């Protein structure tokens, strides 16, 4: 018996851009030793080309997923390195799982599909980079926050440094969601919900101690379908003030933009 090759047909895409604004200092960790500047204890991750801090797409995507897993009460059953995530290891629960169908599962499972969600790295906006250069932060584009860590043996307060991108910094974020059937449109609802959940929580490290509050502002969305003989049909883009406003309008947009999808 030979397996029939699986066919994957892209029927449309959704493109979302937004500004990630840090409401508090933001710490997304880099690796000490290779990227550290000025020997700070806990450096932030930087783009080696211009030395500017950025938000890796994997960090935002991972936080969106973990928030959405908690929101849906999905079982944490798959240890990958130091983190445990939810994964539908069998095909049957996978078919109706909002987490796994939106965010994907590791490729080793036979029922895994081509990824729908791509989250891009988010770089400092030009205006934000210029502002941070002008105000001469502790380190290039960042501040150093001192905290007292308590030594558990001696109870002595040990000062510790935390490098953060200052509150007010803005990054240009973007994500793409691929549609392989009309039913996939509803999965994009989960992407918007996950972004709203991240706004309620935090991004990066030290969130319980005040770092990492972000908002996603000025979202702009557009879509295109791949119907009518493969002709790409882009829809005019729509801009909103907030992710909440977009999430409210999205059900209407998806009904009108993608009427022709199979
Ligand atoms: Zn699942």
PDB file of N, CA, C and O in Angstrom, residues 108-181:
ATOM      1  N   UNK A 108       7.043  16.035  14.392  1.00  0.00           N
ATOM      2  CA  UNK A 108       7.250  14.583  14.505  1.00  0.00           C
ATOM      3  C   UNK A 108       5.937  13.804  14.566  1.00  0.00           C
ATOM      4  O   UNK A 108       5.931  12.596  14.395  1.00  0.00           O
ATOM      5  N   UNK A 109       4.820  14.492  14.814  1.00  0.00           N
ATOM      6  CA  UNK A 109       3.541  13.789  14.887  1.00  0.00           C
ATOM      7  C   UNK A 109       2.929  13.694  13.494  1.00  0.00           C
ATOM      8  O   UNK A 109       2.909  14.691  12.753  1.00  0.00           O
ATOM      9  N   UNK A 110       2.412  12.502  13.132  1.00  0.00           N
ATOM     10  CA  UNK A 110       1.913  12.327  11.760  1.00  0.00           C
ATOM     11  C   UNK A 110       0.759  13.254  11.404  1.00  0.00           C
ATOM     12  O   UNK A 110       0.566  13.572  10.233  1.00  0.00           O
ATOM     13  N   UNK A 111      -0.009  13.705  12.411  1.00  0.00           N
ATOM     14  CA  UNK A 111      -1.139  14.579  12.096  1.00  0.00           C
ATOM     15  C   UNK A 111      -0.751  16.061  12.110  1.00  0.00           C
ATOM     16  O   UNK A 111      -1.614  16.923  12.015  1.00  0.00           O
ATOM     17  N   UNK A 112       0.557  16.345  12.242  1.00  0.00           N
ATOM     18  CA  UNK A 112       0.956  17.760  12.224  1.00  0.00           C
ATOM     19  C   UNK A 112       0.708  18.342  10.829  1.00  0.00           C
ATOM     20  O   UNK A 112       0.752  17.631   9.831  1.00  0.00           O
ATOM     21  N   UNK A 113       0.435  19.635  10.795  1.00  0.00           N
ATOM     22  CA  UNK A 113       0.132  20.300   9.530  1.00  0.00           C
ATOM     23  C   UNK A 113       1.131  21.433   9.301  1.00  0.00           C
ATOM     24  O   UNK A 113       1.874  21.817  10.198  1.00  0.00           O
ATOM     25  N   UNK A 114       1.094  21.975   8.096  1.00  0.00           N
ATOM     26  CA  UNK A 114       1.918  23.137   7.803  1.00  0.00           C
ATOM     27  C   UNK A 114       1.516  24.276   8.739  1.00  0.00           C
ATOM     28  O   UNK A 114       0.326  24.465   8.999  1.00  0.00           O
ATOM     29  N   UNK A 115       2.489  25.018   9.223  1.00  0.00           N
ATOM     30  CA  UNK A 115       2.194  26.096  10.176  1.00  0.00           C
ATOM     31  C   UNK A 115       1.261  27.139   9.570  1.00  0.00           C
ATOM     32  O   UNK A 115       1.406  27.513   8.418  1.00  0.00           O
ATOM     33  N   UNK A 116       0.323  27.574  10.363  1.00  0.00           N
ATOM     34  CA  UNK A 116      -0.544  28.675   9.920  1.00  0.00           C
ATOM     35  C   UNK A 116       0.004  30.027  10.393  1.00  0.00           C
ATOM     36  O   UNK A 116      -0.062  31.007   9.679  1.00  0.00           O
ATOM     37  N   UNK A 117       0.520  30.055  11.601  1.00  0.00           N
ATOM     38  CA  UNK A 117       0.905  31.333  12.211  1.00  0.00           C
ATOM     39  C   UNK A 117       2.412  31.580  12.131  1.00  0.00           C
ATOM     40  O   UNK A 117       3.206  30.743  12.564  1.00  0.00           O
ATOM     41  N   UNK A 118       2.780  32.715  11.585  1.00  0.00           N
ATOM     42  CA  UNK A 118       4.168  33.174  11.598  1.00  0.00           C
ATOM     43  C   UNK A 118       4.192  34.509  12.343  1.00  0.00           C
ATOM     44  O   UNK A 118       3.437  35.419  12.002  1.00  0.00           O
ATOM     45  N   UNK A 119       5.016  34.605  13.367  1.00  0.00           N
ATOM     46  CA  UNK A 119       5.173  35.875  14.083  1.00  0.00           C
ATOM     47  C   UNK A 119       6.574  36.404  13.785  1.00  0.00           C
ATOM     48  O   UNK A 119       7.565  35.721  14.024  1.00  0.00           O
ATOM     49  N   UNK A 120       6.654  37.598  13.241  1.00  0.00           N
ATOM     50  CA  UNK A 120       7.949  38.173  12.832  1.00  0.00           C
ATOM     51  C   UNK A 120       8.685  38.769  14.031  1.00  0.00           C
ATOM     52  O   UNK A 120       8.058  39.189  15.014  1.00  0.00           O
ATOM     53  N   UNK A 121      10.001  38.858  13.916  1.00  0.00           N
ATOM     54  CA  UNK A 121      10.772  39.623  14.905  1.00  0.00           C
ATOM     55  C   UNK A 121      10.324  41.081  14.839  1.00  0.00           C
ATOM     56  O   UNK A 121      10.032  41.601  13.762  1.00  0.00           O
ATOM     57  N   UNK A 122      10.264  41.715  16.003  1.00  0.00           N
ATOM     58  CA  UNK A 122       9.808  43.117  16.060  1.00  0.00           C
ATOM     59  C   UNK A 122      10.984  44.006  16.443  1.00  0.00           C
ATOM     60  O   UNK A 122      11.571  43.849  17.518  1.00  0.00           O
ATOM     61  N   UNK A 123      11.327  44.923  15.546  1.00  0.00           N
ATOM     62  CA  UNK A 123      12.476  45.794  15.774  1.00  0.00           C
ATOM     63  C   UNK A 123      12.028  47.163  16.275  1.00  0.00           C
ATOM     64  O   UNK A 123      10.891  47.580  16.041  1.00  0.00           O
ATOM     65  N   UNK A 124      12.930  47.854  16.954  1.00  0.00           N
ATOM     66  CA  UNK A 124      12.629  49.206  17.436  1.00  0.00           C
ATOM     67  C   UNK A 124      12.205  50.084  16.267  1.00  0.00           C
ATOM     68  O   UNK A 124      12.806  50.016  15.192  1.00  0.00           O
ATOM     69  N   UNK A 125      11.177  50.892  16.468  1.00  0.00           N
ATOM     70  CA  UNK A 125      10.829  51.848  15.414  1.00  0.00           C
ATOM     71  C   UNK A 125      11.953  52.886  15.314  1.00  0.00           C
ATOM     72  O   UNK A 125      12.696  53.113  16.284  1.00  0.00           O
ATOM     73  N   UNK A 126      12.065  53.510  14.153  1.00  0.00           N
ATOM     74  CA  UNK A 126      13.125  54.508  13.979  1.00  0.00           C
ATOM     75  C   UNK A 126      12.984  55.648  14.974  1.00  0.00           C
ATOM     76  O   UNK A 126      13.964  56.126  15.552  1.00  0.00           O
ATOM     77  N   UNK A 127      11.728  56.069  15.203  1.00  0.00           N
ATOM     78  CA  UNK A 127      11.490  57.176  16.135  1.00  0.00           C
ATOM     79  C   UNK A 127      11.911  56.787  17.551  1.00  0.00           C
ATOM     80  O   UNK A 127      12.523  57.578  18.283  1.00  0.00           O
ATOM     81  N   UNK A 128      11.599  55.553  17.923  1.00  0.00           N
ATOM     82  CA  UNK A 128      11.935  55.094  19.264  1.00  0.00           C
ATOM     83  C   UNK A 128      13.449  54.979  19.438  1.00  0.00           C
ATOM     84  O   UNK A 128      13.996  55.369  20.476  1.00  0.00           O
ATOM     85  N   UNK A 129      14.114  54.441  18.426  1.00  0.00           N
ATOM     86  CA  UNK A 129      15.578  54.323  18.498  1.00  0.00           C
ATOM     87  C   UNK A 129      16.213  55.712  18.626  1.00  0.00           C
ATOM     88  O   UNK A 129      17.137  55.911  19.426  1.00  0.00           O
ATOM     89  N   UNK A 130      15.683  56.690  17.862  1.00  0.00           N
ATOM     90  CA  UNK A 130      16.228  58.052  17.928  1.00  0.00           C
ATOM     91  C   UNK A 130      16.000  58.655  19.313  1.00  0.00           C
ATOM     92  O   UNK A 130      16.896  59.294  19.886  1.00  0.00           O
ATOM     93  N   UNK A 131      14.805  58.444  19.871  1.00  0.00           N
ATOM     94  CA  UNK A 131      14.506  58.954  21.221  1.00  0.00           C
ATOM     95  C   UNK A 131      15.466  58.369  22.257  1.00  0.00           C
ATOM     96  O   UNK A 131      15.988  59.087  23.119  1.00  0.00           O
ATOM     97  N   UNK A 132      15.675  57.062  22.188  1.00  0.00           N
ATOM     98  CA  UNK A 132      16.521  56.404  23.191  1.00  0.00           C
ATOM     99  C   UNK A 132      17.974  56.843  23.059  1.00  0.00           C
ATOM    100  O   UNK A 132      18.695  56.918  24.051  1.00  0.00           O
ATOM    101  N   UNK A 133      18.400  57.157  21.841  1.00  0.00           N
ATOM    102  CA  UNK A 133      19.764  57.658  21.660  1.00  0.00           C
ATOM    103  C   UNK A 133      19.894  59.056  22.245  1.00  0.00           C
ATOM    104  O   UNK A 133      20.887  59.390  22.872  1.00  0.00           O
ATOM    105  N   UNK A 134      18.835  59.845  22.087  1.00  0.00           N
ATOM    106  CA  UNK A 134      18.890  61.239  22.532  1.00  0.00           C
ATOM    107  C   UNK A 134      18.921  61.348  24.054  1.00  0.00           C
ATOM    108  O   UNK A 134      19.636  62.181  24.604  1.00  0.00           O
ATOM    109  N   UNK A 135      18.161  60.497  24.735  1.00  0.00           N
ATOM    110  CA  UNK A 135      18.102  60.654  26.199  1.00  0.00           C
ATOM    111  C   UNK A 135      19.272  59.966  26.905  1.00  0.00           C
ATOM    112  O   UNK A 135      19.374  60.003  28.123  1.00  0.00           O
ATOM    113  N   UNK A 136      20.148  59.335  26.162  1.00  0.00           N
ATOM    114  CA  UNK A 136      21.360  58.725  26.726  1.00  0.00           C
ATOM    115  C   UNK A 136      21.035  57.816  27.911  1.00  0.00           C
ATOM    116  O   UNK A 136      21.253  58.153  29.076  1.00  0.00           O
ATOM    117  N   UNK A 137      20.523  56.674  27.595  1.00  0.00           N
ATOM    118  CA  UNK A 137      20.181  55.666  28.602  1.00  0.00           C
ATOM    119  C   UNK A 137      21.465  55.081  29.210  1.00  0.00           C
ATOM    120  O   UNK A 137      22.553  55.323  28.702  1.00  0.00           O
ATOM    121  N   UNK A 138      21.307  54.281  30.283  1.00  0.00           N
ATOM    122  CA  UNK A 138      22.465  53.714  30.995  1.00  0.00           C
ATOM    123  C   UNK A 138      23.405  52.967  30.044  1.00  0.00           C
ATOM    124  O   UNK A 138      24.621  53.121  30.064  1.00  0.00           O
ATOM    125  N   UNK A 139      22.828  52.106  29.234  1.00  0.00           N
ATOM    126  CA  UNK A 139      23.546  51.382  28.195  1.00  0.00           C
ATOM    127  C   UNK A 139      22.866  51.755  26.884  1.00  0.00           C
ATOM    128  O   UNK A 139      21.762  52.311  26.904  1.00  0.00           O
ATOM    129  N   UNK A 140      23.490  51.488  25.737  1.00  0.00           N
ATOM    130  CA  UNK A 140      22.839  51.876  24.479  1.00  0.00           C
ATOM    131  C   UNK A 140      21.402  51.332  24.391  1.00  0.00           C
ATOM    132  O   UNK A 140      21.198  50.120  24.460  1.00  0.00           O
ATOM    133  N   UNK A 141      20.435  52.242  24.317  1.00  0.00           N
ATOM    134  CA  UNK A 141      19.000  51.947  24.159  1.00  0.00           C
ATOM    135  C   UNK A 141      18.340  51.284  25.378  1.00  0.00           C
ATOM    136  O   UNK A 141      17.170  50.928  25.325  1.00  0.00           O
ATOM    137  N   UNK A 142      19.051  51.084  26.455  1.00  0.00           N
ATOM    138  CA  UNK A 142      18.466  50.356  27.597  1.00  0.00           C
ATOM    139  C   UNK A 142      18.807  51.030  28.924  1.00  0.00           C
ATOM    140  O   UNK A 142      19.725  51.846  29.013  1.00  0.00           O
ATOM    141  N   UNK A 143      18.044  50.635  29.943  1.00  0.00           N
ATOM    142  CA  UNK A 143      18.315  51.086  31.310  1.00  0.00           C
ATOM    143  C   UNK A 143      18.753  49.883  32.137  1.00  0.00           C
ATOM    144  O   UNK A 143      18.484  48.740  31.779  1.00  0.00           O
ATOM    145  N   UNK A 144      19.450  50.165  33.233  1.00  0.00           N
ATOM    146  CA  UNK A 144      19.836  49.090  34.140  1.00  0.00           C
ATOM    147  C   UNK A 144      19.078  49.284  35.437  1.00  0.00           C
ATOM    148  O   UNK A 144      19.159  50.329  36.079  1.00  0.00           O
ATOM    149  N   UNK A 145      18.283  48.294  35.793  1.00  0.00           N
ATOM    150  CA  UNK A 145      17.492  48.360  37.018  1.00  0.00           C
ATOM    151  C   UNK A 145      18.195  47.521  38.077  1.00  0.00           C
ATOM    152  O   UNK A 145      18.595  46.388  37.819  1.00  0.00           O
ATOM    153  N   UNK A 146      18.350  48.117  39.250  1.00  0.00           N
ATOM    154  CA  UNK A 146      18.955  47.373  40.356  1.00  0.00           C
ATOM    155  C   UNK A 146      17.856  46.808  41.230  1.00  0.00           C
ATOM    156  O   UNK A 146      16.897  47.482  41.555  1.00  0.00           O
ATOM    157  N   UNK A 147      18.024  45.562  41.601  1.00  0.00           N
ATOM    158  CA  UNK A 147      17.065  44.923  42.496  1.00  0.00           C
ATOM    159  C   UNK A 147      17.837  44.304  43.643  1.00  0.00           C
ATOM    160  O   UNK A 147      18.989  43.940  43.480  1.00  0.00           O
ATOM    161  N   UNK A 148      17.169  44.139  44.776  1.00  0.00           N
ATOM    162  CA  UNK A 148      17.793  43.425  45.881  1.00  0.00           C
ATOM    163  C   UNK A 148      17.303  41.981  45.874  1.00  0.00           C
ATOM    164  O   UNK A 148      16.133  41.719  46.059  1.00  0.00           O
ATOM    165  N   UNK A 149      18.202  41.081  45.607  1.00  0.00           N
ATOM    166  CA  UNK A 149      17.869  39.664  45.735  1.00  0.00           C
ATOM    167  C   UNK A 149      18.269  39.237  47.141  1.00  0.00           C
ATOM    168  O   UNK A 149      19.288  39.664  47.658  1.00  0.00           O
ATOM    169  N   UNK A 150      17.428  38.438  47.787  1.00  0.00           N
ATOM    170  CA  UNK A 150      17.735  38.022  49.153  1.00  0.00           C
ATOM    171  C   UNK A 150      18.459  36.673  49.148  1.00  0.00           C
ATOM    172  O   UNK A 150      17.971  35.695  48.593  1.00  0.00           O
ATOM    173  N   UNK A 151      19.640  36.671  49.732  1.00  0.00           N
ATOM    174  CA  UNK A 151      20.391  35.415  49.862  1.00  0.00           C
ATOM    175  C   UNK A 151      19.665  34.515  50.859  1.00  0.00           C
ATOM    176  O   UNK A 151      19.443  34.884  52.014  1.00  0.00           O
ATOM    177  N   UNK A 152      19.263  33.321  50.432  1.00  0.00           N
ATOM    178  CA  UNK A 152      18.429  32.461  51.285  1.00  0.00           C
ATOM    179  C   UNK A 152      19.182  31.924  52.501  1.00  0.00           C
ATOM    180  O   UNK A 152      18.581  31.520  53.482  1.00  0.00           O
ATOM    181  N   UNK A 153      20.492  31.884  52.421  1.00  0.00           N
ATOM    182  CA  UNK A 153      21.263  31.348  53.551  1.00  0.00           C
ATOM    183  C   UNK A 153      21.541  32.436  54.580  1.00  0.00           C
ATOM    184  O   UNK A 153      21.283  32.286  55.764  1.00  0.00           O
ATOM    185  N   UNK A 154      22.018  33.579  54.107  1.00  0.00           N
ATOM    186  CA  UNK A 154      22.441  34.622  55.057  1.00  0.00           C
ATOM    187  C   UNK A 154      21.382  35.703  55.260  1.00  0.00           C
ATOM    188  O   UNK A 154      21.513  36.547  56.138  1.00  0.00           O
ATOM    189  N   UNK A 155      20.317  35.685  54.464  1.00  0.00           N
ATOM    190  CA  UNK A 155      19.277  36.724  54.483  1.00  0.00           C
ATOM    191  C   UNK A 155      19.795  38.098  54.096  1.00  0.00           C
ATOM    192  O   UNK A 155      19.112  39.100  54.265  1.00  0.00           O
ATOM    193  N   UNK A 156      21.017  38.161  53.599  1.00  0.00           N
ATOM    194  CA  UNK A 156      21.566  39.455  53.182  1.00  0.00           C
ATOM    195  C   UNK A 156      20.990  39.859  51.826  1.00  0.00           C
ATOM    196  O   UNK A 156      20.698  39.007  50.998  1.00  0.00           O
ATOM    197  N   UNK A 157      20.800  41.159  51.643  1.00  0.00           N
ATOM    198  CA  UNK A 157      20.321  41.659  50.359  1.00  0.00           C
ATOM    199  C   UNK A 157      21.501  41.758  49.395  1.00  0.00           C
ATOM    200  O   UNK A 157      22.502  42.411  49.692  1.00  0.00           O
ATOM    201  N   UNK A 158      21.381  41.082  48.290  1.00  0.00           N
ATOM    202  CA  UNK A 158      22.448  41.096  47.298  1.00  0.00           C
ATOM    203  C   UNK A 158      21.959  41.885  46.085  1.00  0.00           C
ATOM    204  O   UNK A 158      20.977  41.515  45.469  1.00  0.00           O
ATOM    205  N   UNK A 159      22.633  43.009  45.775  1.00  0.00           N
ATOM    206  CA  UNK A 159      22.166  43.784  44.629  1.00  0.00           C
ATOM    207  C   UNK A 159      22.360  43.020  43.317  1.00  0.00           C
ATOM    208  O   UNK A 159      23.365  42.353  43.133  1.00  0.00           O
ATOM    209  N   UNK A 160      21.369  43.133  42.446  1.00  0.00           N
ATOM    210  CA  UNK A 160      21.421  42.418  41.177  1.00  0.00           C
ATOM    211  C   UNK A 160      20.932  43.345  40.072  1.00  0.00           C
ATOM    212  O   UNK A 160      20.000  44.120  40.274  1.00  0.00           O
ATOM    213  N   UNK A 161      21.552  43.222  38.909  1.00  0.00           N
ATOM    214  CA  UNK A 161      21.188  44.110  37.806  1.00  0.00           C
ATOM    215  C   UNK A 161      20.255  43.424  36.827  1.00  0.00           C
ATOM    216  O   UNK A 161      20.363  42.238  36.581  1.00  0.00           O
ATOM    217  N   UNK A 162      19.384  44.249  36.279  1.00  0.00           N
ATOM    218  CA  UNK A 162      18.467  43.765  35.258  1.00  0.00           C
ATOM    219  C   UNK A 162      18.472  44.799  34.133  1.00  0.00           C
ATOM    220  O   UNK A 162      18.138  45.954  34.376  1.00  0.00           O
ATOM    221  N   UNK A 163      18.860  44.385  32.946  1.00  0.00           N
ATOM    222  CA  UNK A 163      18.830  45.316  31.817  1.00  0.00           C
ATOM    223  C   UNK A 163      17.439  45.316  31.197  1.00  0.00           C
ATOM    224  O   UNK A 163      16.858  44.249  30.976  1.00  0.00           O
ATOM    225  N   UNK A 164      16.888  46.499  30.945  1.00  0.00           N
ATOM    226  CA  UNK A 164      15.540  46.581  30.367  1.00  0.00           C
ATOM    227  C   UNK A 164      15.487  47.651  29.273  1.00  0.00           C
ATOM    228  O   UNK A 164      16.203  48.655  29.319  1.00  0.00           O
ATOM    229  N   UNK A 165      14.585  47.426  28.349  1.00  0.00           N
ATOM    230  CA  UNK A 165      14.247  48.488  27.403  1.00  0.00           C
ATOM    231  C   UNK A 165      13.291  49.410  28.142  1.00  0.00           C
ATOM    232  O   UNK A 165      12.332  48.942  28.761  1.00  0.00           O
ATOM    233  N   UNK A 166      13.530  50.731  28.148  1.00  0.00           N
ATOM    234  CA  UNK A 166      12.710  51.620  28.979  1.00  0.00           C
ATOM    235  C   UNK A 166      11.241  51.659  28.552  1.00  0.00           C
ATOM    236  O   UNK A 166      10.908  51.425  27.385  1.00  0.00           O
ATOM    237  N   UNK A 167      10.390  51.955  29.523  1.00  0.00           N
ATOM    238  CA  UNK A 167       8.964  52.165  29.236  1.00  0.00           C
ATOM    239  C   UNK A 167       8.813  53.220  28.155  1.00  0.00           C
ATOM    240  O   UNK A 167       9.546  54.209  28.133  1.00  0.00           O
ATOM    241  N   UNK A 168       7.874  53.013  27.266  1.00  0.00           N
ATOM    242  CA  UNK A 168       7.634  53.959  26.187  1.00  0.00           C
ATOM    243  C   UNK A 168       8.264  53.534  24.867  1.00  0.00           C
ATOM    244  O   UNK A 168       7.894  54.037  23.807  1.00  0.00           O
ATOM    245  N   UNK A 169       9.212  52.598  24.925  1.00  0.00           N
ATOM    246  CA  UNK A 169       9.851  52.131  23.683  1.00  0.00           C
ATOM    247  C   UNK A 169       8.816  51.436  22.798  1.00  0.00           C
ATOM    248  O   UNK A 169       7.878  50.799  23.300  1.00  0.00           O
ATOM    249  N   UNK A 170       8.982  51.580  21.484  1.00  0.00           N
ATOM    250  CA  UNK A 170       8.027  50.989  20.536  1.00  0.00           C
ATOM    251  C   UNK A 170       8.745  50.114  19.522  1.00  0.00           C
ATOM    252  O   UNK A 170       9.806  50.487  19.007  1.00  0.00           O
ATOM    253  N   UNK A 171       8.130  48.978  19.249  1.00  0.00           N
ATOM    254  CA  UNK A 171       8.664  48.023  18.271  1.00  0.00           C
ATOM    255  C   UNK A 171       7.610  47.796  17.185  1.00  0.00           C
ATOM    256  O   UNK A 171       6.406  47.825  17.463  1.00  0.00           O
ATOM    257  N   UNK A 172       8.091  47.543  15.970  1.00  0.00           N
ATOM    258  CA  UNK A 172       7.156  47.281  14.875  1.00  0.00           C
ATOM    259  C   UNK A 172       6.917  45.776  14.762  1.00  0.00           C
ATOM    260  O   UNK A 172       7.812  45.030  14.377  1.00  0.00           O
ATOM    261  N   UNK A 173       5.718  45.344  15.104  1.00  0.00           N
ATOM    262  CA  UNK A 173       5.387  43.924  15.086  1.00  0.00           C
ATOM    263  C   UNK A 173       4.590  43.541  13.853  1.00  0.00           C
ATOM    264  O   UNK A 173       3.919  44.381  13.240  1.00  0.00           O
ATOM    265  N   UNK A 174       4.664  42.275  13.493  1.00  0.00           N
ATOM    266  CA  UNK A 174       3.901  41.786  12.338  1.00  0.00           C
ATOM    267  C   UNK A 174       3.690  40.289  12.464  1.00  0.00           C
ATOM    268  O   UNK A 174       4.538  39.579  13.024  1.00  0.00           O
ATOM    269  N   UNK A 175       2.556  39.831  11.979  1.00  0.00           N
ATOM    270  CA  UNK A 175       2.333  38.387  11.879  1.00  0.00           C
ATOM    271  C   UNK A 175       1.517  38.068  10.640  1.00  0.00           C
ATOM    272  O   UNK A 175       0.807  38.912  10.091  1.00  0.00           O
ATOM    273  N   UNK A 176       1.684  36.835  10.193  1.00  0.00           N
ATOM    274  CA  UNK A 176       0.970  36.339   9.014  1.00  0.00           C
ATOM    275  C   UNK A 176       0.248  35.055   9.391  1.00  0.00           C
ATOM    276  O   UNK A 176       0.813  34.222  10.103  1.00  0.00           O
ATOM    277  N   UNK A 177      -0.995  34.932   8.942  1.00  0.00           N
ATOM    278  CA  UNK A 177      -1.763  33.717   9.226  1.00  0.00           C
ATOM    279  C   UNK A 177      -2.236  33.125   7.904  1.00  0.00           C
ATOM    280  O   UNK A 177      -2.936  33.786   7.135  1.00  0.00           O
ATOM    281  N   UNK A 178      -1.813  31.889   7.632  1.00  0.00           N
ATOM    282  CA  UNK A 178      -2.150  31.243   6.365  1.00  0.00           C
ATOM    283  C   UNK A 178      -3.420  30.418   6.518  1.00  0.00           C
ATOM    284  O   UNK A 178      -3.617  29.741   7.533  1.00  0.00           O
ATOM    285  N   UNK A 179      -4.264  30.485   5.514  1.00  0.00           N
ATOM    286  CA  UNK A 179      -5.543  29.772   5.524  1.00  0.00           C
ATOM    287  C   UNK A 179      -5.469  28.622   4.529  1.00  0.00           C
ATOM    288  O   UNK A 179      -5.179  28.838   3.346  1.00  0.00           O
ATOM    289  N   UNK A 180      -5.735  27.415   5.020  1.00  0.00           N
ATOM    290  CA  UNK A 180      -5.727  26.248   4.143  1.00  0.00           C
ATOM    291  C   UNK A 180      -7.141  25.743   3.864  1.00  0.00           C
ATOM    292  O   UNK A 180      -7.321  24.822   3.082  1.00  0.00           O
ATOM    293  N   UNK A 181      -8.112  26.347   4.534  1.00  0.00           N
ATOM    294  CA  UNK A 181      -9.520  26.063   4.247  1.00  0.00           C
ATOM    295  C   UNK A 181     -10.328  27.200   4.849  1.00  0.00           C
ATOM    296  O   UNK A 181      -9.819  27.985   5.657  1.00  0.00           O
TER     297      UNK A 181
END
